[in-house]
PDB file of C-alpha atoms in Angstrom:
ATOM      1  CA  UNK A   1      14.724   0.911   4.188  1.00  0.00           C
ATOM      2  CA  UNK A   2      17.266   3.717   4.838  1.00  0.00           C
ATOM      3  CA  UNK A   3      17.594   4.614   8.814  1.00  0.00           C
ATOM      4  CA  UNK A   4      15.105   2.200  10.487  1.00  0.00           C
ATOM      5  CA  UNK A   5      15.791   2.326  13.855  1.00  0.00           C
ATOM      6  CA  UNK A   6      13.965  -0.670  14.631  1.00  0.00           C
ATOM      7  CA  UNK A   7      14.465  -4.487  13.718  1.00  0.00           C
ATOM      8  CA  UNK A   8      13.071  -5.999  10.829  1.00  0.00           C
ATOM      9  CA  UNK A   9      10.202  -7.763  11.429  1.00  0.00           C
ATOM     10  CA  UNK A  10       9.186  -5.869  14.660  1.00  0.00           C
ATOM     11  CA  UNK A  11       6.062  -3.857  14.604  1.00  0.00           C
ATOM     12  CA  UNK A  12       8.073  -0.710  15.453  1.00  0.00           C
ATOM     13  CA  UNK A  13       9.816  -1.470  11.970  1.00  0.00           C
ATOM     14  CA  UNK A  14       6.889  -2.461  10.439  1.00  0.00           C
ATOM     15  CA  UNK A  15       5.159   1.177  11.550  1.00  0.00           C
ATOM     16  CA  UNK A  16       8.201   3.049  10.902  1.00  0.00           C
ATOM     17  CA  UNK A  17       8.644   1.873   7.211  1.00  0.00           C
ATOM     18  CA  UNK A  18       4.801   2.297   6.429  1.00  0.00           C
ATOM     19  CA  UNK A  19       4.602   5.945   8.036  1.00  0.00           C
ATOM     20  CA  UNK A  20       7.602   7.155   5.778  1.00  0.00           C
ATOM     21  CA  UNK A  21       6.080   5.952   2.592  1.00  0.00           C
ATOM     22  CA  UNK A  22       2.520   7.381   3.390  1.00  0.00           C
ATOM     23  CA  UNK A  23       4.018  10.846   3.839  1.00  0.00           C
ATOM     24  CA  UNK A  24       6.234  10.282   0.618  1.00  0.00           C
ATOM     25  CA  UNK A  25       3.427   9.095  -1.323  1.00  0.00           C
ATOM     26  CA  UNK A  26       0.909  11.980   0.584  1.00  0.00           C
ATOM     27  CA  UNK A  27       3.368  14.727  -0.756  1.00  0.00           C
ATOM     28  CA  UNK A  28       3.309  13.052  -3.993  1.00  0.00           C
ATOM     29  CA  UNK A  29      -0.216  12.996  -4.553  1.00  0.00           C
ATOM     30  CA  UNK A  30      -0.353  17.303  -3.107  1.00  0.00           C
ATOM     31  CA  UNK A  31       1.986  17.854  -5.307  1.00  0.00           C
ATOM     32  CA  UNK A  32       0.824  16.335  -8.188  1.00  0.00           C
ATOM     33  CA  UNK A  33      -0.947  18.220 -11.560  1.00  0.00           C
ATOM     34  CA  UNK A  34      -4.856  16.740 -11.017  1.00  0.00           C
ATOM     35  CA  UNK A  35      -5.366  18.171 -14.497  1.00  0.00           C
ATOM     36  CA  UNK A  36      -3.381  15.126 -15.852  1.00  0.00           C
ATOM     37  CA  UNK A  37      -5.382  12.107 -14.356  1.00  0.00           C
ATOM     38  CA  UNK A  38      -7.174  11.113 -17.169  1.00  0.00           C
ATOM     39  CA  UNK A  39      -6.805   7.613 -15.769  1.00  0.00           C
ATOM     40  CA  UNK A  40     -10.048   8.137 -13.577  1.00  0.00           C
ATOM     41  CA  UNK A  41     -12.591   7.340 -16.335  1.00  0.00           C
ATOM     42  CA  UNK A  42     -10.180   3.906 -16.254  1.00  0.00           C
ATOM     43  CA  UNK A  43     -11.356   2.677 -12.691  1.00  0.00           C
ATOM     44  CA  UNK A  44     -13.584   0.165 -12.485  1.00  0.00           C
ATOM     45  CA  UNK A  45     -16.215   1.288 -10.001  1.00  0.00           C
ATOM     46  CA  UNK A  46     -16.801  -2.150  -8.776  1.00  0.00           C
ATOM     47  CA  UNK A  47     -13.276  -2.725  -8.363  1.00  0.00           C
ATOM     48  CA  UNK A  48     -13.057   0.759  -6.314  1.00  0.00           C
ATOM     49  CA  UNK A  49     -15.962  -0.381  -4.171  1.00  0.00           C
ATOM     50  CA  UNK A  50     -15.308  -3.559  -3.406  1.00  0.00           C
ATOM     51  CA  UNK A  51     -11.169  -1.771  -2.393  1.00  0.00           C
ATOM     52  CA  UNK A  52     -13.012   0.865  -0.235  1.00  0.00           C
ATOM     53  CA  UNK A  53     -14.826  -2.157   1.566  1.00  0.00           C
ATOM     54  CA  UNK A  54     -11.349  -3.552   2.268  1.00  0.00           C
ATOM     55  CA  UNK A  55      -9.795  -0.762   3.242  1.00  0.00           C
ATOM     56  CA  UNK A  56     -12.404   1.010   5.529  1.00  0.00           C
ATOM     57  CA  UNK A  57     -12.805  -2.970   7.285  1.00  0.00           C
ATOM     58  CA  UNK A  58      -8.524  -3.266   7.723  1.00  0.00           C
ATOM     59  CA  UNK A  59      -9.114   0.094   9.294  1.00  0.00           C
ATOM     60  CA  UNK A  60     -11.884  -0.390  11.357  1.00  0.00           C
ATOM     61  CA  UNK A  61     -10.048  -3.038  13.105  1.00  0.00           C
ATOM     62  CA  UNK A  62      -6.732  -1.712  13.458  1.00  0.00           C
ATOM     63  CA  UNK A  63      -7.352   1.838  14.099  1.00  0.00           C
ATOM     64  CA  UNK A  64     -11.072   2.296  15.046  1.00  0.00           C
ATOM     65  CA  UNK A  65     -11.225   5.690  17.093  1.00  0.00           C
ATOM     66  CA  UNK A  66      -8.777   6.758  14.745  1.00  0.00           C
ATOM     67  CA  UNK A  67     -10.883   8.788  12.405  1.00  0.00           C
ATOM     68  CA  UNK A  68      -8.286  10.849  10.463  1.00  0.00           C
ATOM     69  CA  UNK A  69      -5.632   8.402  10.413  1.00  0.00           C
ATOM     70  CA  UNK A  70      -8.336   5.978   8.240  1.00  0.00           C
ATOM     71  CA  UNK A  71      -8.979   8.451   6.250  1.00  0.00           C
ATOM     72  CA  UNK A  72      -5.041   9.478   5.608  1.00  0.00           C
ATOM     73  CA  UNK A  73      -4.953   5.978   4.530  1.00  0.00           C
ATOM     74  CA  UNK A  74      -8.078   4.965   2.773  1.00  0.00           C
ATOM     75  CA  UNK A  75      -6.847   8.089   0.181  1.00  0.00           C
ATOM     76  CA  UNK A  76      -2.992   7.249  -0.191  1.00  0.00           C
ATOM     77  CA  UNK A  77      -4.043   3.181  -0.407  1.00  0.00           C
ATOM     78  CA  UNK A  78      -6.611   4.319  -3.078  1.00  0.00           C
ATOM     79  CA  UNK A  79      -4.194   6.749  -5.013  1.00  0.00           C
ATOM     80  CA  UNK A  80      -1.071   3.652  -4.877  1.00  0.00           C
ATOM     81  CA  UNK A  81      -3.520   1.017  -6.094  1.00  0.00           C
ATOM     82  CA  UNK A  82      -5.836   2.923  -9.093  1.00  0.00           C
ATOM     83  CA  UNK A  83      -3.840   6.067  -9.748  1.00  0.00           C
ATOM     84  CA  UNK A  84      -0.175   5.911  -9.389  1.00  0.00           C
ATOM     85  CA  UNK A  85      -0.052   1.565  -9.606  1.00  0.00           C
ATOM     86  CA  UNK A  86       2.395   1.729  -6.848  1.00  0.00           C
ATOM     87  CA  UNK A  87       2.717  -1.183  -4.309  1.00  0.00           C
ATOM     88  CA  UNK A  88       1.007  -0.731  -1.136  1.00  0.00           C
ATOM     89  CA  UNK A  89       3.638  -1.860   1.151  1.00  0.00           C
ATOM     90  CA  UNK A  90       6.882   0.543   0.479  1.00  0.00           C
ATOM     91  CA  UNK A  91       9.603  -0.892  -1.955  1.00  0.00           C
ATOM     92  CA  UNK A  92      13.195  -2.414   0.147  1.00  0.00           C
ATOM     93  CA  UNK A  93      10.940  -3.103   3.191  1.00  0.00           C
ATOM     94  CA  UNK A  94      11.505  -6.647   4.612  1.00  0.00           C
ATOM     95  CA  UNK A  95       8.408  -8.602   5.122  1.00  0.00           C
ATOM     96  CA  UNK A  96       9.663 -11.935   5.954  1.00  0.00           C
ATOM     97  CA  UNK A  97      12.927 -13.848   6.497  1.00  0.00           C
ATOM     98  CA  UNK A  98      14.974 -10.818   5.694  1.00  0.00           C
ATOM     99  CA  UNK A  99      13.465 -10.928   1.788  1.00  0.00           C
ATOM    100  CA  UNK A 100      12.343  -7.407   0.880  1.00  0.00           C
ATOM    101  CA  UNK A 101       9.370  -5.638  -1.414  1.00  0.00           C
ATOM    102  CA  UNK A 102      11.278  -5.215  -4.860  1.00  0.00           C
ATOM    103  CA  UNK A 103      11.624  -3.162  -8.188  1.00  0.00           C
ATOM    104  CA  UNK A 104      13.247  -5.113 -11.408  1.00  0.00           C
ATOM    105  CA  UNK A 105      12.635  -2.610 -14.171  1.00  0.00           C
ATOM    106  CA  UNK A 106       9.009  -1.661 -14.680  1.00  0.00           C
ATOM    107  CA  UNK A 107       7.829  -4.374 -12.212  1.00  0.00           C
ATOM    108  CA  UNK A 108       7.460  -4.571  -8.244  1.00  0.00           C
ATOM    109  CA  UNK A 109       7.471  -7.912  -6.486  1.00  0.00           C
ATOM    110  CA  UNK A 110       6.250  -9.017  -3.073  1.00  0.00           C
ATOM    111  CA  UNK A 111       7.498 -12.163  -1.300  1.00  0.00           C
ATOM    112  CA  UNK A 112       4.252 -12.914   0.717  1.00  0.00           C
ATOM    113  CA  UNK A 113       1.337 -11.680  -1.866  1.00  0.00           C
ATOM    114  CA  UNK A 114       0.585 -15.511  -2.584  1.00  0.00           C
ATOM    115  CA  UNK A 115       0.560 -16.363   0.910  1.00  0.00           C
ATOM    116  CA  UNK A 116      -1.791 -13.116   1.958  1.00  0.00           C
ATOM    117  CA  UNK A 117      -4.217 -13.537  -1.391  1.00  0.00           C
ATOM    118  CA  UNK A 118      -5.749 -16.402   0.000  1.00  0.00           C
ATOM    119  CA  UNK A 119      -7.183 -13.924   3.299  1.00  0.00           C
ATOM    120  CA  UNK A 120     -10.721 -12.975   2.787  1.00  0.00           C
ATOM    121  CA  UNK A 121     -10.294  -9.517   2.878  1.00  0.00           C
ATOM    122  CA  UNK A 122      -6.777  -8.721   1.585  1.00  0.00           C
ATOM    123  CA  UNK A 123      -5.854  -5.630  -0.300  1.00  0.00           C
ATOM    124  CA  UNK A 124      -3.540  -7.312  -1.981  1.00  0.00           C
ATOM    125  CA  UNK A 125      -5.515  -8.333  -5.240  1.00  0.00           C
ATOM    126  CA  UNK A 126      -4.735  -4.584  -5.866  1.00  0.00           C
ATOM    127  CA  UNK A 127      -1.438  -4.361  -5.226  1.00  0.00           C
ATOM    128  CA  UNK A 128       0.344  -3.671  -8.324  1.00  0.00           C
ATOM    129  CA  UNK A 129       3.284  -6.408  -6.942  1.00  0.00           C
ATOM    130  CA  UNK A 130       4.113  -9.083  -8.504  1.00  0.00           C
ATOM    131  CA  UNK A 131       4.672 -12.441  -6.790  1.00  0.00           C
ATOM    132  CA  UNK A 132       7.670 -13.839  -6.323  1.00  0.00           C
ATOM    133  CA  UNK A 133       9.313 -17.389  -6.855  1.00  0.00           C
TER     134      UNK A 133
END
């Protein structure tokens, strides 16, 4: 990621990356044409459900009294993982021993997916990444 102040790996990092790729995705999804999604009769409602469990738990426990930050990111986690199949973690950030989220052509990959699938209540599942060797 382009001008991170903080170290890889920190949790400053970690917020910094995450909070530039929510606004870049939020003015994405403003700016968008709704009039072209026909994709929404393609969501499994069960699927969207059992996401919106996820999600609204993760953020329950991480940012409880936070009311509009949740919702901020129940709606861009929901738009990356059923609308715009985007990964939920922004693309060239470094999740673990300096190995990064990464595009090769049409496909994103994610060193730790495998290693986070096996949590209960990971989001991962529906993450459009790809895992990694």
């Amino acid at each position: 990621m382009e001008h991170i102040e903080n170290p890889p790996g920190s949790i400053q990092y970690i917020i910094q990356c995450i909070a530039r790729y929510n606004l870049e995705i939020f003015s994405e999804l403003i700016n968008r044409n709704c009039i072209d999604i026909d994709i929404l009769e393609d969501i499994d409602p069960d699927k969207l459900k059992d996401f919106t469990l996820r999600i609204n738990q993760y953020m329950d426990e991480n940012a409880s009294y936070q009311t509009d930050l949740k919702r901020y990111v129940r709606i861009i986690s929901t738009y990356l993982a059923f609308i715009a199949k985007k990964p939920l973690h922004p693309p060239d950030m470094i999740v673990k021993d300096n190995k990064k989220i990464f595009r090769k052509g049409n496909n994103y990959f994610c060193p730790v997916k495998s290693k986070h699938m096996l949590e209960a209540m990971s989001l991962c599942k529906y993450c459009v990444c790809r895992v990694t060797d």
